[in-house]
PDB file of C-alpha atoms in Angstrom:
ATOM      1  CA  UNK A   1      82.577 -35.360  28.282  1.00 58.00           C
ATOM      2  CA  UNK A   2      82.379 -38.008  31.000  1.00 69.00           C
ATOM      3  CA  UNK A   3      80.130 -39.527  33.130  1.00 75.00           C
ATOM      4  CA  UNK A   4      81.668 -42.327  35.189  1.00 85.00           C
ATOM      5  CA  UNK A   5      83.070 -43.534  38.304  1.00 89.00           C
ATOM      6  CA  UNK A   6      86.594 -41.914  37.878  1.00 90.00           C
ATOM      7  CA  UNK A   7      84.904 -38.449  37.060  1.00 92.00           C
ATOM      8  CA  UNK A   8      82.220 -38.575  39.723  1.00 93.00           C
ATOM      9  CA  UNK A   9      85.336 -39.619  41.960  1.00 94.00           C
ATOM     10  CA  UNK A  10      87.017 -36.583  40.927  1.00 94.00           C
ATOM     11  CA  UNK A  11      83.969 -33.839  41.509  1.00 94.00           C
ATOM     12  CA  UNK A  12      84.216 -35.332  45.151  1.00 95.00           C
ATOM     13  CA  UNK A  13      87.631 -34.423  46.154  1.00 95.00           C
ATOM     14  CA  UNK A  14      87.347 -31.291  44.716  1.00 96.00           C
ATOM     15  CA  UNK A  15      84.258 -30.264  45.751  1.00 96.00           C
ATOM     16  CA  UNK A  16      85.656 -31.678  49.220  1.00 95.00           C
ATOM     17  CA  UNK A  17      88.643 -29.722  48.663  1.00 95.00           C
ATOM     18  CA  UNK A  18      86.864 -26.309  48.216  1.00 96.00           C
ATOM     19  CA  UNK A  19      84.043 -26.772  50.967  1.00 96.00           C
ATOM     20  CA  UNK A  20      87.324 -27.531  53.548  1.00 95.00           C
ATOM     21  CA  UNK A  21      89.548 -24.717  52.875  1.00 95.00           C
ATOM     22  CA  UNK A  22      86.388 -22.239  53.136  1.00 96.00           C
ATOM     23  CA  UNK A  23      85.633 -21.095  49.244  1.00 96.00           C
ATOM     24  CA  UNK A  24      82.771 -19.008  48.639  1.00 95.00           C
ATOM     25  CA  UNK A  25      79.607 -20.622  49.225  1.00 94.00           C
ATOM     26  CA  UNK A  26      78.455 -19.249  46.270  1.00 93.00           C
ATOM     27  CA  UNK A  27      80.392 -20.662  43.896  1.00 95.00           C
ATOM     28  CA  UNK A  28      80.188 -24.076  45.333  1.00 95.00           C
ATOM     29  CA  UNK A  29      76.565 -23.581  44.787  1.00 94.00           C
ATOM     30  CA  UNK A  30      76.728 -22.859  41.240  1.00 95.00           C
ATOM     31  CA  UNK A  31      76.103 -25.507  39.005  1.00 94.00           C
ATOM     32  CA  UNK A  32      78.756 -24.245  36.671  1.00 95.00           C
ATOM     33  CA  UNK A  33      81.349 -23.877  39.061  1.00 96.00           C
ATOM     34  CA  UNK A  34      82.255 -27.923  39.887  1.00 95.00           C
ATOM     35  CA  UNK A  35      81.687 -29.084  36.145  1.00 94.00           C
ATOM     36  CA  UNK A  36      83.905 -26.516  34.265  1.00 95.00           C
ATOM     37  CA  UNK A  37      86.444 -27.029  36.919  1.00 96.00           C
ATOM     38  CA  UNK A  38      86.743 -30.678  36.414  1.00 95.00           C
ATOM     39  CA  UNK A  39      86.493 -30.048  32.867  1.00 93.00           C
ATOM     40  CA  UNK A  40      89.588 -28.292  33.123  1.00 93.00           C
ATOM     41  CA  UNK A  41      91.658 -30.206  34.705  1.00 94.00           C
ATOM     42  CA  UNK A  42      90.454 -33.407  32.948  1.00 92.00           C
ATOM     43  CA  UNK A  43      91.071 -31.638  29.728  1.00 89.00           C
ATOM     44  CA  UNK A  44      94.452 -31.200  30.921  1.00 89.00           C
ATOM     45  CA  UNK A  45      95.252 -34.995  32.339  1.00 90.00           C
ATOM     46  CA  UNK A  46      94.106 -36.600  29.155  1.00 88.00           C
ATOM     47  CA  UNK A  47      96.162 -34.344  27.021  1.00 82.00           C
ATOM     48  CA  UNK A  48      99.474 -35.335  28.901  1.00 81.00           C
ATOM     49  CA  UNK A  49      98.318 -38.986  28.945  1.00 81.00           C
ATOM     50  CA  UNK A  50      96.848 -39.167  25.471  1.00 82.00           C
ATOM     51  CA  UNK A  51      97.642 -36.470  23.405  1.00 75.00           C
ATOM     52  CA  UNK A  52      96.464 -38.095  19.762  1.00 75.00           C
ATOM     53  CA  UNK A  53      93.651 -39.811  21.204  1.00 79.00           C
ATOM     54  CA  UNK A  54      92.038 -38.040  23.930  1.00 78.00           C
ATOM     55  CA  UNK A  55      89.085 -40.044  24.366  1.00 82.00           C
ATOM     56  CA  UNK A  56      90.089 -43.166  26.675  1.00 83.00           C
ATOM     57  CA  UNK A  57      87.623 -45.560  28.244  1.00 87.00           C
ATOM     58  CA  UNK A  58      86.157 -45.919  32.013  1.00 88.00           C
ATOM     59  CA  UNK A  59      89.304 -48.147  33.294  1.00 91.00           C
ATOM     60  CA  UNK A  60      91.928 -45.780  31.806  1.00 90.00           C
ATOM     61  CA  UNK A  61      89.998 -42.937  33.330  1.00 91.00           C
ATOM     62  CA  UNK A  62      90.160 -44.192  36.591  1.00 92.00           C
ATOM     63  CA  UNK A  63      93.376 -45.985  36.266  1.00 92.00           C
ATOM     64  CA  UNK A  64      95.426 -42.931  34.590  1.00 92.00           C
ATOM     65  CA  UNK A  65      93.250 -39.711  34.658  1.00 92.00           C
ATOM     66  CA  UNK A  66      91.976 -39.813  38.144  1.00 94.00           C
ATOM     67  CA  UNK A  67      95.340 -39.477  39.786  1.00 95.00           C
ATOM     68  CA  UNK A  68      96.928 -36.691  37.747  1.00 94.00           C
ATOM     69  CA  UNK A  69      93.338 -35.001  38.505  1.00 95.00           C
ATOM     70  CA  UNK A  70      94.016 -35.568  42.301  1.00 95.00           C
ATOM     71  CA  UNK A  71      97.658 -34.735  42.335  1.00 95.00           C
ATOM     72  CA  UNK A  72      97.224 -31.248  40.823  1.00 95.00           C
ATOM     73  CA  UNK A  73      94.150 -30.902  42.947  1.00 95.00           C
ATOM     74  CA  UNK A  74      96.006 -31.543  46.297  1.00 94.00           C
ATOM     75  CA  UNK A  75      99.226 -29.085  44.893  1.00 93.00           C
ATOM     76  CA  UNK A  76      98.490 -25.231  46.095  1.00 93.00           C
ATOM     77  CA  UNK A  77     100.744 -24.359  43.549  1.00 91.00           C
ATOM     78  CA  UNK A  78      98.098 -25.667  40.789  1.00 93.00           C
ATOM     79  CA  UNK A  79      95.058 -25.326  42.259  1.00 96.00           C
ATOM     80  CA  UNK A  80      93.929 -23.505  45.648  1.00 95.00           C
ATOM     81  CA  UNK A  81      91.549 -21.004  47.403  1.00 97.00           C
ATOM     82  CA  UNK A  82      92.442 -17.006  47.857  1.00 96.00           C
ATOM     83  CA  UNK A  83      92.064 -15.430  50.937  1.00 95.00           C
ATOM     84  CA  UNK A  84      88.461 -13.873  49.345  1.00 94.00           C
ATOM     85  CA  UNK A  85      87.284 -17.809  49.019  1.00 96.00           C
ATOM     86  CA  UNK A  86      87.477 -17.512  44.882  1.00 97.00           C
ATOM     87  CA  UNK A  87      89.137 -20.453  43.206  1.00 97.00           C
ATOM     88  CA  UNK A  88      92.677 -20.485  41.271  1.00 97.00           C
ATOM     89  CA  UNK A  89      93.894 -23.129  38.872  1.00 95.00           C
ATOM     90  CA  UNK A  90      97.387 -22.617  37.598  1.00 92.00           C
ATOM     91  CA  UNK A  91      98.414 -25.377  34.820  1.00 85.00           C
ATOM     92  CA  UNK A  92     101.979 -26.078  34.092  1.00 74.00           C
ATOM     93  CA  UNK A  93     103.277 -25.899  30.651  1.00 61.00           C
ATOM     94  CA  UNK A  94     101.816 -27.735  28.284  1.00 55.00           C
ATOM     95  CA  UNK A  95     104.615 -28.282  25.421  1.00 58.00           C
ATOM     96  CA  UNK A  96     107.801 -26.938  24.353  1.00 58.00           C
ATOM     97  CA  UNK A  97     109.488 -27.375  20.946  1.00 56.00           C
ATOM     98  CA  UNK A  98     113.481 -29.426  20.625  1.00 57.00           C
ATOM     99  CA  UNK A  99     114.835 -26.202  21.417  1.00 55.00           C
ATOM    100  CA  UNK A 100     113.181 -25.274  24.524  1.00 52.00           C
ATOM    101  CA  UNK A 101     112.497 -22.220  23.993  1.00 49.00           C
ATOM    102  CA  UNK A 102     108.452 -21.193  24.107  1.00 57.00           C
ATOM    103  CA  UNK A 103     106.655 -20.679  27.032  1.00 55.00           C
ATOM    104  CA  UNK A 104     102.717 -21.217  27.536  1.00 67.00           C
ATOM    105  CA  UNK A 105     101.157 -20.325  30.802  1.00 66.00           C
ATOM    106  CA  UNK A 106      97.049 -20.987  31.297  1.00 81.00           C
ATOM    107  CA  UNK A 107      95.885 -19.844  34.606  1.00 91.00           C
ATOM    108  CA  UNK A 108      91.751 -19.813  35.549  1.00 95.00           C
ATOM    109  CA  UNK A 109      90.148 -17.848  37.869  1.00 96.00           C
ATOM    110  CA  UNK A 110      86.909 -18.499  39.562  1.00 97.00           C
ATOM    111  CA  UNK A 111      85.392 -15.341  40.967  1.00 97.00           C
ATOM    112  CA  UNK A 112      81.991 -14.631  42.995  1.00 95.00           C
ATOM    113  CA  UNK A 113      80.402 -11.494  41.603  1.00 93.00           C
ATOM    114  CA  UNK A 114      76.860 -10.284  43.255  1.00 87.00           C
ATOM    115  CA  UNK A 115      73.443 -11.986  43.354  1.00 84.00           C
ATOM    116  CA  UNK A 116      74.363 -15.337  42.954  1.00 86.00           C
ATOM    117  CA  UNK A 117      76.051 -14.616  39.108  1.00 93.00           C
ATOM    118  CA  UNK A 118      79.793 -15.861  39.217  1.00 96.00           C
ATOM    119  CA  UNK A 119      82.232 -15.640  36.642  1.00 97.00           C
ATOM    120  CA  UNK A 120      85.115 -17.483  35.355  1.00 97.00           C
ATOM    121  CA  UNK A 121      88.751 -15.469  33.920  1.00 97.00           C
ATOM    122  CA  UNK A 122      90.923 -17.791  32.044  1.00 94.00           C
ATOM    123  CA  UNK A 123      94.242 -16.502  30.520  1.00 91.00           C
ATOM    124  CA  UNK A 124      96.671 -17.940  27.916  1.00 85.00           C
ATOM    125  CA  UNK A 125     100.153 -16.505  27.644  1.00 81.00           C
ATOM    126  CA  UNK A 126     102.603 -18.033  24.847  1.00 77.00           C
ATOM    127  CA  UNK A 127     105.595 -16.694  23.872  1.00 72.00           C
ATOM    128  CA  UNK A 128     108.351 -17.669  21.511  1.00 69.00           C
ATOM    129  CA  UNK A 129     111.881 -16.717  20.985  1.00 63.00           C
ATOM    130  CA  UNK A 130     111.555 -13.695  23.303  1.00 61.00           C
ATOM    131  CA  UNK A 131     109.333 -11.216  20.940  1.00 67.00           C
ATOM    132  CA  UNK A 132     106.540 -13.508  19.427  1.00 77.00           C
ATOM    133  CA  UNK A 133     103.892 -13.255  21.786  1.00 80.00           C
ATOM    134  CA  UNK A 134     100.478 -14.531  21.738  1.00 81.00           C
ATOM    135  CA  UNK A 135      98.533 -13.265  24.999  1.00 87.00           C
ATOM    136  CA  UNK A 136      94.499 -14.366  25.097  1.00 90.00           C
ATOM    137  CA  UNK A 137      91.787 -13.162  28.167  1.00 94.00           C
ATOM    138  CA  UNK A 138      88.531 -14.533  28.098  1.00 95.00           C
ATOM    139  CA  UNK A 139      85.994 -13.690  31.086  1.00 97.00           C
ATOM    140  CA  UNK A 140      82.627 -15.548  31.254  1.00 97.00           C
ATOM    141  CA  UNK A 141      79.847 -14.408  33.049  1.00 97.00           C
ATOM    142  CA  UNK A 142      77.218 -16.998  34.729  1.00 97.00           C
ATOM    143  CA  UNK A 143      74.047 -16.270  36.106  1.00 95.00           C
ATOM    144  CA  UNK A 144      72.849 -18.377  39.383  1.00 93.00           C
ATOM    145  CA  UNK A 145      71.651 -21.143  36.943  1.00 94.00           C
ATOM    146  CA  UNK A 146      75.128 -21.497  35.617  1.00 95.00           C
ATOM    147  CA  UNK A 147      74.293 -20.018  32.181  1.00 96.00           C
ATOM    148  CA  UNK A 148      76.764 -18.056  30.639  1.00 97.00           C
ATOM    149  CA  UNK A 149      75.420 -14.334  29.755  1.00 96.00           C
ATOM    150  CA  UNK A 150      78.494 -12.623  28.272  1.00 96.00           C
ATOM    151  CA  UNK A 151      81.737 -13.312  27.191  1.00 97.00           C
ATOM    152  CA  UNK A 152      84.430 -10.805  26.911  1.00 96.00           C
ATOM    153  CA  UNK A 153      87.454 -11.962  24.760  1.00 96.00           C
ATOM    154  CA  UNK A 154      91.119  -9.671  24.418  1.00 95.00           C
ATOM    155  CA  UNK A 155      94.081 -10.961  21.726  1.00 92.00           C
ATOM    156  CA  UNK A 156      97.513  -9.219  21.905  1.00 91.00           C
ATOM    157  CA  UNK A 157      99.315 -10.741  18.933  1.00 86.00           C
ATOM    158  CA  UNK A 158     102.627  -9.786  18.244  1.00 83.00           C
ATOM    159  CA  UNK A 159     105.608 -10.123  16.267  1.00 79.00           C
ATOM    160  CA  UNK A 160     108.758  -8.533  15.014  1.00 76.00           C
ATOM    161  CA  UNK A 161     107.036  -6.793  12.472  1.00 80.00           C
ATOM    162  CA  UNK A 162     103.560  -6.146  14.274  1.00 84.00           C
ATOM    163  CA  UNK A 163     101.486  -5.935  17.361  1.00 87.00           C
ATOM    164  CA  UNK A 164      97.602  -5.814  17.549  1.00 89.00           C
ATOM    165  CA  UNK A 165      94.731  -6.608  19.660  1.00 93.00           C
ATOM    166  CA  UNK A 166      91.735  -7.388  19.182  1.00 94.00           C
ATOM    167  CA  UNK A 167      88.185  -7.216  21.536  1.00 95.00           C
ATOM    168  CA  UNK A 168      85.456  -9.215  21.359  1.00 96.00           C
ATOM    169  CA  UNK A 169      82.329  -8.583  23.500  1.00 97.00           C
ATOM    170  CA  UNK A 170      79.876 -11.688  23.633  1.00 97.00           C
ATOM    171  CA  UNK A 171      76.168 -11.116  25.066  1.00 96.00           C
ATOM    172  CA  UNK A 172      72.387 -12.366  25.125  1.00 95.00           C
ATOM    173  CA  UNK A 173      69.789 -10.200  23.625  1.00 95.00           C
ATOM    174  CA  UNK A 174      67.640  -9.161  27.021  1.00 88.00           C
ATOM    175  CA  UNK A 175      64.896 -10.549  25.893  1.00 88.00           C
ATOM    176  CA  UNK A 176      65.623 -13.262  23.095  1.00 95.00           C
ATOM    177  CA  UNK A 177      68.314 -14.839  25.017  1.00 95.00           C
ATOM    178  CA  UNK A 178      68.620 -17.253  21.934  1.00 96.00           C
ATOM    179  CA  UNK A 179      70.332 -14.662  20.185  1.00 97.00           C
ATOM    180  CA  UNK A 180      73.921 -13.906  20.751  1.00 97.00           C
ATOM    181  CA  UNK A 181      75.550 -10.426  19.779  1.00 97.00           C
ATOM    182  CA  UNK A 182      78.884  -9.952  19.362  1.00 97.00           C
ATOM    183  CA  UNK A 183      80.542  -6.968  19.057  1.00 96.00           C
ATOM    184  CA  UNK A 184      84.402  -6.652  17.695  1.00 95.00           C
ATOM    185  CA  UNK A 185      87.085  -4.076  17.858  1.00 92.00           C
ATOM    186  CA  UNK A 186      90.337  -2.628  18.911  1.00 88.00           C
ATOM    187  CA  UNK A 187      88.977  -0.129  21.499  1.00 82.00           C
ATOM    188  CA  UNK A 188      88.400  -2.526  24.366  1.00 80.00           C
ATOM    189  CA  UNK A 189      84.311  -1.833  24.875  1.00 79.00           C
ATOM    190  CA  UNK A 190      81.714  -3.020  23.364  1.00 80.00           C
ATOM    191  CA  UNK A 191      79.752   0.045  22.344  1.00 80.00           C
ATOM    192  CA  UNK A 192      81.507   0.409  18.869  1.00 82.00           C
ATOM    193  CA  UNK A 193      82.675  -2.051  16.385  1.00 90.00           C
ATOM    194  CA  UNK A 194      81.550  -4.341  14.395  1.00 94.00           C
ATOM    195  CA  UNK A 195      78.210  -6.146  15.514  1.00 95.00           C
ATOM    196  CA  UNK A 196      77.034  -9.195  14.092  1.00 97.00           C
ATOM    197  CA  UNK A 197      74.197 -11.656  15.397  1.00 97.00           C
ATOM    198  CA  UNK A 198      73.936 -15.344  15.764  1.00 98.00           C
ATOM    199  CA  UNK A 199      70.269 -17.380  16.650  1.00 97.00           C
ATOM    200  CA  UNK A 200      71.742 -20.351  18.954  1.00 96.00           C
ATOM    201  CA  UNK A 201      68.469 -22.059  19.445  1.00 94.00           C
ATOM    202  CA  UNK A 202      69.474 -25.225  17.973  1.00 93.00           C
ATOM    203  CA  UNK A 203      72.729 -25.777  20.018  1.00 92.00           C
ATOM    204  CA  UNK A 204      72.371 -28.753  22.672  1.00 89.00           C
ATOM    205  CA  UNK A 205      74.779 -26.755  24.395  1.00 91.00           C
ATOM    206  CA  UNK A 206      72.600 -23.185  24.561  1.00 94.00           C
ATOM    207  CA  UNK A 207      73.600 -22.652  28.127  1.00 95.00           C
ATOM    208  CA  UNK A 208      77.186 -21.127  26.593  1.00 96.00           C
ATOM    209  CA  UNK A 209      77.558 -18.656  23.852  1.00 96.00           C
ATOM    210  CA  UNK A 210      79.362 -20.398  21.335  1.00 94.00           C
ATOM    211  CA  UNK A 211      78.650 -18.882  17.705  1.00 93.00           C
ATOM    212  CA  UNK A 212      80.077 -21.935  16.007  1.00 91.00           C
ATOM    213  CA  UNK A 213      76.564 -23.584  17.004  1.00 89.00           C
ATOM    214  CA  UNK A 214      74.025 -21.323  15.932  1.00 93.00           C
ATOM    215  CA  UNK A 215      73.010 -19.519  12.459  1.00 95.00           C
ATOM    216  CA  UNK A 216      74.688 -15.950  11.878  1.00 96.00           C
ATOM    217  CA  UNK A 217      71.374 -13.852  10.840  1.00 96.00           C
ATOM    218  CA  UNK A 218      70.836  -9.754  10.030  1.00 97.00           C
ATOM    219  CA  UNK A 219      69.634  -7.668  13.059  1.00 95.00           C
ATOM    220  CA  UNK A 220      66.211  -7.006  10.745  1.00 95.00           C
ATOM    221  CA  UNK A 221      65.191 -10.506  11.214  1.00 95.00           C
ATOM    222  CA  UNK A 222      65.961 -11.154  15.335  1.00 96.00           C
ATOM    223  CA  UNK A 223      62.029 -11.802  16.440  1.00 94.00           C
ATOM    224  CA  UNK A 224      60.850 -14.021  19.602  1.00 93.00           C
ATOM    225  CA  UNK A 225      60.413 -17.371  20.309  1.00 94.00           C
ATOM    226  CA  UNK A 226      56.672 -18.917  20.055  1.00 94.00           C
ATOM    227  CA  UNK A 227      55.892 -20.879  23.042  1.00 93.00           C
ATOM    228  CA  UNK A 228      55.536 -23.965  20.762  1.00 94.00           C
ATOM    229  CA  UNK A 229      59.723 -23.022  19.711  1.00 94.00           C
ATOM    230  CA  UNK A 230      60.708 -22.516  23.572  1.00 94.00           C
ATOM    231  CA  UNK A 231      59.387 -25.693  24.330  1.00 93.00           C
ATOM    232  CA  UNK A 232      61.446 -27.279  21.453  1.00 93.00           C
ATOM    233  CA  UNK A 233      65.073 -25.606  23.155  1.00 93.00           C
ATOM    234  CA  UNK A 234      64.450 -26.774  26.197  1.00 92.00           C
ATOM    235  CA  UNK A 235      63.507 -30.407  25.112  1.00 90.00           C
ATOM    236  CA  UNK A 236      66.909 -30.390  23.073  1.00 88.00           C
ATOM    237  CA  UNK A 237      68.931 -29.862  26.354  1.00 86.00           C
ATOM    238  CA  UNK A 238      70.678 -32.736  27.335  1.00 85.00           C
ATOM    239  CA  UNK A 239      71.566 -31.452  31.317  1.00 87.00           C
ATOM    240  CA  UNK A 240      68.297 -30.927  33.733  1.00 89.00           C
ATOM    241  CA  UNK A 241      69.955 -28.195  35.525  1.00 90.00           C
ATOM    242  CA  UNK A 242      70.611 -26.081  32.552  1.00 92.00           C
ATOM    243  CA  UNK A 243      67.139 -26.993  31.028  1.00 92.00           C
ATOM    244  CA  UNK A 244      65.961 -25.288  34.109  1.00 92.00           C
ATOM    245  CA  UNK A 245      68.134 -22.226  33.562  1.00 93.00           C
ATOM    246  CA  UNK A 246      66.902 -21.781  29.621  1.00 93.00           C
ATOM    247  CA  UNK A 247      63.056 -22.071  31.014  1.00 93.00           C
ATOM    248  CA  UNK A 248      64.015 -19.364  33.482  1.00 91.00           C
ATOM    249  CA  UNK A 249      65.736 -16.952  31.198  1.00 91.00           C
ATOM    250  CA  UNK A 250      62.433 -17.471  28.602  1.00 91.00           C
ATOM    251  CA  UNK A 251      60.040 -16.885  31.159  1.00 87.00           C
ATOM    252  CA  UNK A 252      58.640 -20.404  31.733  1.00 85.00           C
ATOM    253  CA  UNK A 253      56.912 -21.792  34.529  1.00 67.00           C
ATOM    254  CA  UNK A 254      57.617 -18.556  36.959  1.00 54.00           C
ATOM    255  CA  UNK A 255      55.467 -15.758  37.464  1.00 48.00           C
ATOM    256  CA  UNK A 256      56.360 -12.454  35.966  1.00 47.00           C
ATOM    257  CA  UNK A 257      59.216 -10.343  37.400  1.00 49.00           C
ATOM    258  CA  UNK A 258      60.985 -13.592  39.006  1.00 48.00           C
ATOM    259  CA  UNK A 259      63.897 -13.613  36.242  1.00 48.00           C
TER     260      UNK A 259
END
């Protein structure tokens, strides 16, 4: 969202932060790992400070962002590393109606998995008058280049009347990793339910699996890239280490069996 003095200030106390209380080297080396955790924590800062208007110039940033991004940053109880070196961000509620009486939690796990792939847990927990309950688990899955590979999504909502949850199951196609699947249902994996397919190729932002960006399409009409249409996705990316990541997930410039 940013790039400026106050933000690259920020990515150097916490990357400072991390390296001196020992987290796992491979997270810090990551490319995902700094970004989306200044991300969070700036997404956080500049809804306390401007809630109707959370876009705020270079001066405010560094001015009034910065140090609510370094005081949760130095707090262990908001943000520290575990014993295993994997990073924890706890953030405080967010709002609470005249009556005081919901409760939001968001808490974000950073996690090292095997062979340089990492992956990010991020949990929402409101509840309201002591029965309404909305609970939400998302864990993302990055590969060494920091692009995300699946997404696995639970929903628990409940009520006085009701309670269901839902699964969603978020993944590249092996080999057309322009196309995302998803698969939805109430069984918790993602071999049955309902499947549906987007083609992502035209998001600037094709390093995460968002749906909302691509083009929902039939499973009869998924087909390969030309290498005249690869070269188009990776000129649309706007970050360089990303770019690289798309190249190496569509086979360009390595030799074969590198991926």
């Amino acid at each position: 969202m940013y790039n400026n003095f106050g933000r690259r200030t920020a990515e150097d106390e916490i990357l400072w932060k991390l390296e001196r209380e020992f987290c796992n080297s491979t997270l810090l080396r990551n490319p995902r790992t700094i970004e989306d955790v200044v991300n969070q924590l700036e997404k956080y800062c500049i809804h306390w400070y401007s809630p109707q208007t959370p876009f705020v110039n270079d001066i405010e940033y560094t001015n009034c962002i910065l140090p609510r991004i370094e005081m949760l940053v130095n707090d262990d109880n908001h943000f520290r590393v575990t014993e295993k070196g994997n990073i924890i961000i706890s953030l405080p509620l967010l709002q609470e109606d005249d009556r005081g009486n919901h409760e939001t939690e968001k808490d974000i796990q950073y996690n090292y998995l095997k062979e340089g792939t990492i992956e990010k847990v991020s949990i929402f927990d409101h509840r309201r008058y002591g029965i309404d309950r909305l609970f939400k688990s998302i864990r993302y899955v990055y590969d060494r280049n920091g692009i995300e590979t699946e997404r696995q999504i639970e929903m628990l909502k409940r009520d006085k009347e009701s309670s269901r949850t839902i699964y969603f199951f978020k993944e590249r196609l092996k080999d057309n990793p322009h196309i995302l699947k998803i698969t939805q249902n109430s069984r918790g994996t993602k071999e049955r339910g309902m499947v549906s397919y987007y083609d992502i190729r035209l998001s600037r932002q094709i390093e995460d699996l968002d749906q909302t960006k691509g083009k929902k399409i039939e499973e009869k009409d998924i087909r390969g890239l030309t290498e005249d249409e690869k070269q188009e996705v990776i000129a649309r990316q706007i970050n360089p280490i990303y770019q690289q990541g798309i190249k190496s997930l569509m086979g360009i410039g390595i030799e074969p069996g590198e991926r």
